[in-house]
Amino acid sequence: YEIPLRLVGSEMCIRDSEKTAALYGADESLFLVNGSTAGNMAAICGVTDKGDSIIVARNCHVSVYNAIILNELEAIYVYPQYDDEYGYYKGISLNEIKDTVENSKLEKKDIKAVVITSPTYEGNVSDIKNIAAYLHEHNIPLIVDEAHGAHFKFSCKFPQTAVEQGADIVINSVHKTLPSLTQTAVMHINYGYVNVSKVKRYWNIYQSTSPSYILMGSIDRCMSIIAVSYTHLTLPTIRL
């Protein structure tokens, strides 16, 4: 059944989210006023049922673990490689995902989704393109917490976005690396491997029924700015 989408209760907000989807190349984009936390939780609960199994990168955000708790999911962990010299975790490789999926099959576990963080807090990106392609062969959706990569789309000097590389749900914190107010984020959806209506149901559940139009207007204004001035805005970062 359909639940009224309170967050997009006006034609203006619908048009704004459509512009954002077009800008990022997603099939659909949804504004988030409760941060990427709301997007992570909606995405995970939207592709699983209680008691399901999912593969999760061990360095995921706490919101991922909250979703696991709320939906009583079995988390099967994949551990990113650790850089001993600099003391941080790297991205997730295709082989790590393959090994985990195959081992789960041997244990008769039906994997409903894979969740990874890319880029990491240190800026390491995972092999999203090949991971997504492999998972789709097994009818498994890929959720990417790309909170710190909202700017990737706007320069060829940056890595490709997870949306462009075939991930099914991608969450961006636009307030982290783009000119938008704190607490604003966007959830992008690519059609084909996820139940969009179910994801939207949880998108409503994990957000306020009285969303701030100041925050939503901030997202829209941010998208308008970077659509025309992204080179000027990203050049100082590229020079670093």
Short mmCIF file of N, CA, C and O in Angstrom, two decimals, residues 69-163:
data_model
loop_
_atom_site.label_atom_id
_atom_site.label_comp_id
_atom_site.label_asym_id
_atom_site.label_seq_id
_atom_site.Cartn_x
_atom_site.Cartn_y
_atom_site.Cartn_z
N ILE A 69 19.55 -3.38 13.98
CA ILE A 69 18.87 -3.67 15.25
C ILE A 69 17.35 -3.58 15.08
O ILE A 69 16.61 -4.47 15.50
N LEU A 70 16.88 -2.51 14.47
CA LEU A 70 15.44 -2.28 14.36
C LEU A 70 14.76 -3.35 13.51
O LEU A 70 13.63 -3.75 13.80
N ASN A 71 15.43 -3.81 12.46
CA ASN A 71 14.82 -4.83 11.60
C ASN A 71 15.28 -6.24 11.97
O ASN A 71 15.00 -7.18 11.22
N GLU A 72 15.99 -6.34 13.09
CA GLU A 72 16.43 -7.64 13.60
C GLU A 72 17.14 -8.47 12.52
O GLU A 72 16.86 -9.65 12.32
N LEU A 73 18.08 -7.83 11.85
CA LEU A 73 18.79 -8.46 10.75
C LEU A 73 20.02 -9.21 11.23
O LEU A 73 20.61 -8.89 12.26
N GLU A 74 20.42 -10.22 10.46
CA GLU A 74 21.69 -10.89 10.69
C GLU A 74 22.75 -10.19 9.85
O GLU A 74 22.66 -10.16 8.61
N ALA A 75 23.72 -9.60 10.50
CA ALA A 75 24.79 -8.89 9.80
C ALA A 75 25.96 -9.83 9.56
O ALA A 75 26.50 -10.43 10.50
N ILE A 76 26.34 -9.96 8.30
CA ILE A 76 27.52 -10.73 7.94
C ILE A 76 28.59 -9.72 7.54
O ILE A 76 28.43 -8.99 6.55
N TYR A 77 29.67 -9.66 8.30
CA TYR A 77 30.62 -8.58 8.13
C TYR A 77 31.69 -8.88 7.09
O TYR A 77 32.18 -10.00 6.98
N VAL A 78 32.02 -7.84 6.34
CA VAL A 78 33.17 -7.87 5.46
C VAL A 78 34.12 -6.80 5.97
O VAL A 78 33.71 -5.67 6.25
N TYR A 79 35.37 -7.18 6.12
CA TYR A 79 36.34 -6.28 6.75
C TYR A 79 37.24 -5.65 5.69
O TYR A 79 37.94 -6.36 4.96
N PRO A 80 37.25 -4.32 5.60
CA PRO A 80 38.16 -3.67 4.65
C PRO A 80 39.60 -3.87 5.06
O PRO A 80 39.91 -4.10 6.24
N GLN A 81 40.48 -3.81 4.10
CA GLN A 81 41.89 -3.95 4.40
C GLN A 81 42.36 -2.77 5.25
O GLN A 81 41.88 -1.65 5.10
N TYR A 82 43.31 -3.04 6.12
CA TYR A 82 43.80 -2.01 7.03
C TYR A 82 45.19 -1.57 6.60
O TYR A 82 46.06 -2.40 6.30
N ASP A 83 45.39 -0.27 6.54
CA ASP A 83 46.69 0.29 6.18
C ASP A 83 47.50 0.48 7.46
O ASP A 83 47.25 1.41 8.23
N ASP A 84 48.46 -0.40 7.67
CA ASP A 84 49.26 -0.35 8.90
C ASP A 84 50.15 0.90 8.97
O ASP A 84 50.41 1.43 10.05
N GLU A 85 50.59 1.36 7.80
CA GLU A 85 51.50 2.51 7.80
C GLU A 85 50.81 3.78 8.28
O GLU A 85 51.35 4.54 9.07
N TYR A 86 49.57 3.99 7.79
CA TYR A 86 48.87 5.23 8.11
C TYR A 86 47.74 5.04 9.14
O TYR A 86 47.19 6.01 9.64
N GLY A 87 47.40 3.80 9.43
CA GLY A 87 46.45 3.55 10.50
C GLY A 87 45.01 3.83 10.16
O GLY A 87 44.28 4.42 10.97
N TYR A 88 44.56 3.41 8.96
CA TYR A 88 43.15 3.58 8.60
C TYR A 88 42.71 2.45 7.69
O TYR A 88 43.52 1.73 7.13
N TYR A 89 41.38 2.34 7.55
CA TYR A 89 40.81 1.30 6.68
C TYR A 89 40.74 1.78 5.24
O TYR A 89 40.42 2.93 4.96
N LYS A 90 41.01 0.86 4.32
CA LYS A 90 40.90 1.14 2.89
C LYS A 90 39.49 0.79 2.42
O LYS A 90 38.62 0.48 3.22
N GLY A 91 39.28 0.84 1.11
CA GLY A 91 37.98 0.49 0.57
C GLY A 91 37.77 -1.01 0.55
O GLY A 91 38.64 -1.80 0.92
N ILE A 92 36.56 -1.41 0.09
CA ILE A 92 36.20 -2.83 -0.04
C ILE A 92 36.49 -3.28 -1.47
O ILE A 92 36.15 -2.61 -2.43
N SER A 93 37.11 -4.43 -1.59
CA SER A 93 37.45 -4.96 -2.92
C SER A 93 36.37 -5.92 -3.41
O SER A 93 35.58 -6.45 -2.62
N LEU A 94 36.36 -6.15 -4.71
CA LEU A 94 35.43 -7.11 -5.30
C LEU A 94 35.65 -8.51 -4.73
O LEU A 94 34.68 -9.22 -4.43
N ASN A 95 36.91 -8.91 -4.58
CA ASN A 95 37.19 -10.26 -4.07
C ASN A 95 36.65 -10.47 -2.67
O ASN A 95 36.18 -11.56 -2.32
N GLU A 96 36.72 -9.43 -1.84
CA GLU A 96 36.19 -9.54 -0.48
C GLU A 96 34.68 -9.77 -0.50
O GLU A 96 34.15 -10.57 0.27
N ILE A 97 34.00 -9.07 -1.41
CA ILE A 97 32.55 -9.25 -1.54
C ILE A 97 32.24 -10.64 -2.09
O ILE A 97 31.35 -11.34 -1.59
N LYS A 98 32.97 -11.05 -3.12
CA LYS A 98 32.75 -12.38 -3.71
C LYS A 98 32.91 -13.48 -2.67
O LYS A 98 32.07 -14.39 -2.56
N ASP A 99 33.98 -13.41 -1.90
CA ASP A 99 34.24 -14.44 -0.90
C ASP A 99 33.11 -14.50 0.13
O ASP A 99 32.67 -15.58 0.53
N THR A 100 32.62 -13.35 0.54
CA THR A 100 31.58 -13.30 1.56
C THR A 100 30.26 -13.82 1.01
O THR A 100 29.54 -14.55 1.70
N VAL A 101 29.94 -13.46 -0.21
CA VAL A 101 28.70 -13.95 -0.83
C VAL A 101 28.75 -15.46 -1.00
O VAL A 101 27.79 -16.17 -0.68
N GLU A 102 29.86 -15.96 -1.52
CA GLU A 102 29.98 -17.40 -1.75
C GLU A 102 29.94 -18.19 -0.44
O GLU A 102 29.30 -19.24 -0.36
N ASN A 103 30.61 -17.69 0.58
CA ASN A 103 30.57 -18.36 1.88
C ASN A 103 29.17 -18.35 2.47
O ASN A 103 28.74 -19.33 3.10
N SER A 104 28.44 -17.28 2.24
CA SER A 104 27.07 -17.18 2.74
C SER A 104 26.17 -18.18 2.04
O SER A 104 25.28 -18.79 2.65
N LYS A 105 26.41 -18.38 0.75
CA LYS A 105 25.63 -19.37 0.00
C LYS A 105 25.88 -20.78 0.53
O LYS A 105 24.95 -21.58 0.65
N LEU A 106 27.13 -21.06 0.85
CA LEU A 106 27.46 -22.38 1.38
C LEU A 106 26.76 -22.63 2.71
O LEU A 106 26.43 -23.77 3.06
N GLU A 107 26.51 -21.55 3.44
CA GLU A 107 25.82 -21.66 4.72
C GLU A 107 24.31 -21.51 4.57
O GLU A 107 23.60 -21.37 5.57
N LYS A 108 23.84 -21.53 3.31
CA LYS A 108 22.41 -21.46 3.00
C LYS A 108 21.76 -20.16 3.48
O LYS A 108 20.60 -20.13 3.88
N LYS A 109 22.51 -19.08 3.40
CA LYS A 109 21.98 -17.78 3.78
C LYS A 109 21.61 -16.97 2.54
O LYS A 109 22.40 -16.89 1.60
N ASP A 110 20.41 -16.42 2.56
CA ASP A 110 19.89 -15.65 1.43
C ASP A 110 20.19 -14.17 1.68
O ASP A 110 19.51 -13.51 2.46
N ILE A 111 21.21 -13.67 1.01
CA ILE A 111 21.64 -12.29 1.21
C ILE A 111 20.67 -11.33 0.51
O ILE A 111 20.43 -11.44 -0.69
N LYS A 112 20.16 -10.37 1.26
CA LYS A 112 19.17 -9.43 0.72
C LYS A 112 19.77 -8.11 0.28
O LYS A 112 19.14 -7.36 -0.48
N ALA A 113 20.98 -7.79 0.75
CA ALA A 113 21.62 -6.53 0.36
C ALA A 113 23.06 -6.52 0.83
O ALA A 113 23.45 -7.29 1.73
N VAL A 114 23.84 -5.65 0.21
CA VAL A 114 25.21 -5.37 0.66
C VAL A 114 25.29 -3.87 0.93
O VAL A 114 24.82 -3.06 0.14
N VAL A 115 25.88 -3.53 2.07
CA VAL A 115 26.00 -2.12 2.47
C VAL A 115 27.47 -1.80 2.70
O VAL A 115 28.15 -2.45 3.51
N ILE A 116 27.96 -0.78 2.00
CA ILE A 116 29.35 -0.36 2.20
C ILE A 116 29.42 1.17 2.28
O ILE A 116 28.52 1.87 1.83
N THR A 117 30.51 1.65 2.87
CA THR A 117 30.77 3.09 2.94
C THR A 117 31.87 3.43 1.95
O THR A 117 32.97 2.87 2.02
N SER A 118 31.55 4.33 1.03
CA SER A 118 32.54 4.74 0.02
C SER A 118 32.19 6.14 -0.49
O SER A 118 31.10 6.32 -1.04
N PRO A 119 33.02 7.13 -0.24
CA PRO A 119 34.35 7.04 0.36
C PRO A 119 34.27 6.84 1.87
O PRO A 119 33.27 7.16 2.50
N THR A 120 35.38 6.32 2.41
CA THR A 120 35.50 6.22 3.86
C THR A 120 35.76 7.63 4.41
O THR A 120 35.95 8.59 3.66
N TYR A 121 35.83 7.74 5.72
CA TYR A 121 36.12 9.03 6.33
C TYR A 121 37.49 9.54 5.93
O TYR A 121 37.74 10.75 5.95
N GLU A 122 38.38 8.61 5.56
CA GLU A 122 39.73 9.02 5.14
C GLU A 122 39.81 9.27 3.64
O GLU A 122 40.87 9.65 3.13
N GLY A 123 38.73 9.03 2.91
CA GLY A 123 38.71 9.33 1.48
C GLY A 123 38.95 8.15 0.56
O GLY A 123 39.04 8.33 -0.66
N ASN A 124 39.04 6.94 1.10
CA ASN A 124 39.24 5.76 0.25
C ASN A 124 37.93 5.32 -0.39
O ASN A 124 36.90 5.25 0.28
N VAL A 125 37.98 5.01 -1.68
CA VAL A 125 36.78 4.55 -2.38
C VAL A 125 36.89 3.06 -2.70
O VAL A 125 37.99 2.52 -2.82
N SER A 126 35.74 2.42 -2.81
CA SER A 126 35.69 0.98 -3.11
C SER A 126 35.45 0.75 -4.60
O SER A 126 35.13 1.68 -5.34
N ASP A 127 35.58 -0.48 -5.00
CA ASP A 127 35.39 -0.87 -6.41
C ASP A 127 33.89 -1.02 -6.69
O ASP A 127 33.39 -2.12 -6.94
N ILE A 128 33.18 0.09 -6.66
CA ILE A 128 31.72 0.08 -6.74
C ILE A 128 31.22 -0.54 -8.04
O ILE A 128 30.29 -1.36 -8.04
N LYS A 129 31.82 -0.17 -9.14
CA LYS A 129 31.33 -0.63 -10.45
C LYS A 129 31.33 -2.15 -10.54
O LYS A 129 30.32 -2.77 -10.91
N ASN A 130 32.43 -2.77 -10.21
CA ASN A 130 32.53 -4.22 -10.32
C ASN A 130 31.76 -4.94 -9.22
O ASN A 130 31.20 -6.02 -9.44
N ILE A 131 31.71 -4.35 -8.05
CA ILE A 131 30.92 -4.93 -6.96
C ILE A 131 29.45 -4.93 -7.33
O ILE A 131 28.75 -5.95 -7.17
N ALA A 132 28.95 -3.80 -7.85
CA ALA A 132 27.54 -3.70 -8.23
C ALA A 132 27.21 -4.71 -9.33
O ALA A 132 26.18 -5.39 -9.28
N ALA A 133 28.07 -4.80 -10.34
CA ALA A 133 27.82 -5.72 -11.45
C ALA A 133 27.77 -7.17 -10.96
O ALA A 133 26.90 -7.95 -11.37
N TYR A 134 28.70 -7.53 -10.08
CA TYR A 134 28.72 -8.89 -9.53
C TYR A 134 27.46 -9.17 -8.72
O TYR A 134 26.83 -10.22 -8.86
N LEU A 135 27.08 -8.25 -7.85
CA LEU A 135 25.90 -8.45 -7.00
C LEU A 135 24.63 -8.56 -7.83
O LEU A 135 23.74 -9.35 -7.51
N HIS A 136 24.55 -7.79 -8.90
CA HIS A 136 23.35 -7.84 -9.74
C HIS A 136 23.21 -9.19 -10.44
O HIS A 136 22.10 -9.63 -10.74
N GLU A 137 24.33 -9.84 -10.71
CA GLU A 137 24.27 -11.20 -11.26
C GLU A 137 23.58 -12.15 -10.29
O GLU A 137 23.02 -13.17 -10.71
N HIS A 138 23.62 -11.80 -9.01
CA HIS A 138 23.00 -12.63 -7.97
C HIS A 138 21.71 -12.00 -7.42
O HIS A 138 21.20 -12.43 -6.40
N ASN A 139 21.24 -10.97 -8.13
CA ASN A 139 20.00 -10.28 -7.76
C ASN A 139 20.06 -9.68 -6.35
O ASN A 139 19.07 -9.67 -5.61
N ILE A 140 21.23 -9.15 -6.01
CA ILE A 140 21.44 -8.53 -4.71
C ILE A 140 21.67 -7.03 -4.91
O ILE A 140 22.56 -6.64 -5.66
N PRO A 141 20.90 -6.18 -4.24
CA PRO A 141 21.10 -4.73 -4.38
C PRO A 141 22.29 -4.24 -3.56
O PRO A 141 22.63 -4.81 -2.51
N LEU A 142 22.90 -3.18 -4.04
CA LEU A 142 24.04 -2.56 -3.37
C LEU A 142 23.63 -1.19 -2.84
O LEU A 142 23.18 -0.33 -3.60
N ILE A 143 23.80 -1.01 -1.54
CA ILE A 143 23.55 0.29 -0.88
C ILE A 143 24.90 0.90 -0.54
O ILE A 143 25.75 0.25 0.09
N VAL A 144 25.11 2.15 -0.96
CA VAL A 144 26.38 2.82 -0.69
C VAL A 144 26.14 4.08 0.13
O VAL A 144 25.42 4.98 -0.29
N ASP A 145 26.75 4.11 1.30
CA ASP A 145 26.78 5.33 2.10
C ASP A 145 27.90 6.20 1.55
O ASP A 145 29.07 6.02 1.88
N GLU A 146 27.52 7.11 0.69
CA GLU A 146 28.47 8.02 0.03
C GLU A 146 28.35 9.41 0.65
O GLU A 146 28.40 10.42 -0.04
N ALA A 147 28.20 9.43 1.96
CA ALA A 147 27.95 10.69 2.67
C ALA A 147 29.01 11.74 2.37
O ALA A 147 28.70 12.92 2.17
N HIS A 148 30.26 11.32 2.32
CA HIS A 148 31.35 12.28 2.11
C HIS A 148 31.73 12.43 0.64
O HIS A 148 32.79 13.00 0.34
N GLY A 149 30.89 11.95 -0.26
CA GLY A 149 31.21 12.04 -1.69
C GLY A 149 30.17 12.76 -2.52
O GLY A 149 30.08 12.53 -3.72
N ALA A 150 29.41 13.66 -1.90
CA ALA A 150 28.37 14.38 -2.65
C ALA A 150 28.96 15.25 -3.76
O ALA A 150 28.27 15.59 -4.73
N HIS A 151 30.23 15.58 -3.64
CA HIS A 151 30.90 16.44 -4.62
C HIS A 151 31.50 15.67 -5.80
O HIS A 151 31.95 16.28 -6.78
N PHE A 152 31.53 14.35 -5.73
CA PHE A 152 32.21 13.56 -6.76
C PHE A 152 31.70 13.85 -8.16
O PHE A 152 32.46 13.80 -9.13
N LYS A 153 30.43 14.11 -8.28
CA LYS A 153 29.81 14.28 -9.59
C LYS A 153 30.36 15.48 -10.36
O LYS A 153 30.29 15.51 -11.59
N PHE A 154 30.96 16.42 -9.66
CA PHE A 154 31.16 17.73 -10.25
C PHE A 154 32.58 18.06 -10.68
O PHE A 154 32.94 19.22 -10.85
N SER A 155 33.38 17.02 -10.87
CA SER A 155 34.68 17.21 -11.51
C SER A 155 35.21 15.86 -11.96
O SER A 155 35.09 14.86 -11.23
N CYS A 156 35.82 15.84 -13.13
CA CYS A 156 36.42 14.60 -13.63
C CYS A 156 37.67 14.25 -12.83
O CYS A 156 38.21 13.15 -12.96
N LYS A 157 38.12 15.16 -11.98
CA LYS A 157 39.28 14.89 -11.13
C LYS A 157 38.90 14.03 -9.93
O LYS A 157 39.77 13.47 -9.27
N PHE A 158 37.60 13.97 -9.62
CA PHE A 158 37.12 13.17 -8.50
C PHE A 158 36.75 11.76 -8.98
O PHE A 158 36.53 11.54 -10.17
N PRO A 159 36.63 10.81 -8.09
CA PRO A 159 36.17 9.47 -8.49
C PRO A 159 34.74 9.53 -9.04
O PRO A 159 33.99 10.47 -8.73
N GLN A 160 34.37 8.55 -9.84
CA GLN A 160 32.99 8.45 -10.29
C GLN A 160 32.06 8.24 -9.11
O GLN A 160 32.43 7.62 -8.12
N THR A 161 30.84 8.74 -9.23
CA THR A 161 29.88 8.54 -8.15
C THR A 161 29.40 7.09 -8.12
O THR A 161 29.46 6.37 -9.12
N ALA A 162 28.88 6.69 -6.97
CA ALA A 162 28.32 5.34 -6.85
C ALA A 162 27.08 5.19 -7.72
O ALA A 162 26.79 4.11 -8.23
N VAL A 163 26.33 6.29 -7.92
CA VAL A 163 25.17 6.26 -8.82
C VAL A 163 25.62 5.92 -10.23
O VAL A 163 25.04 5.04 -10.90
#
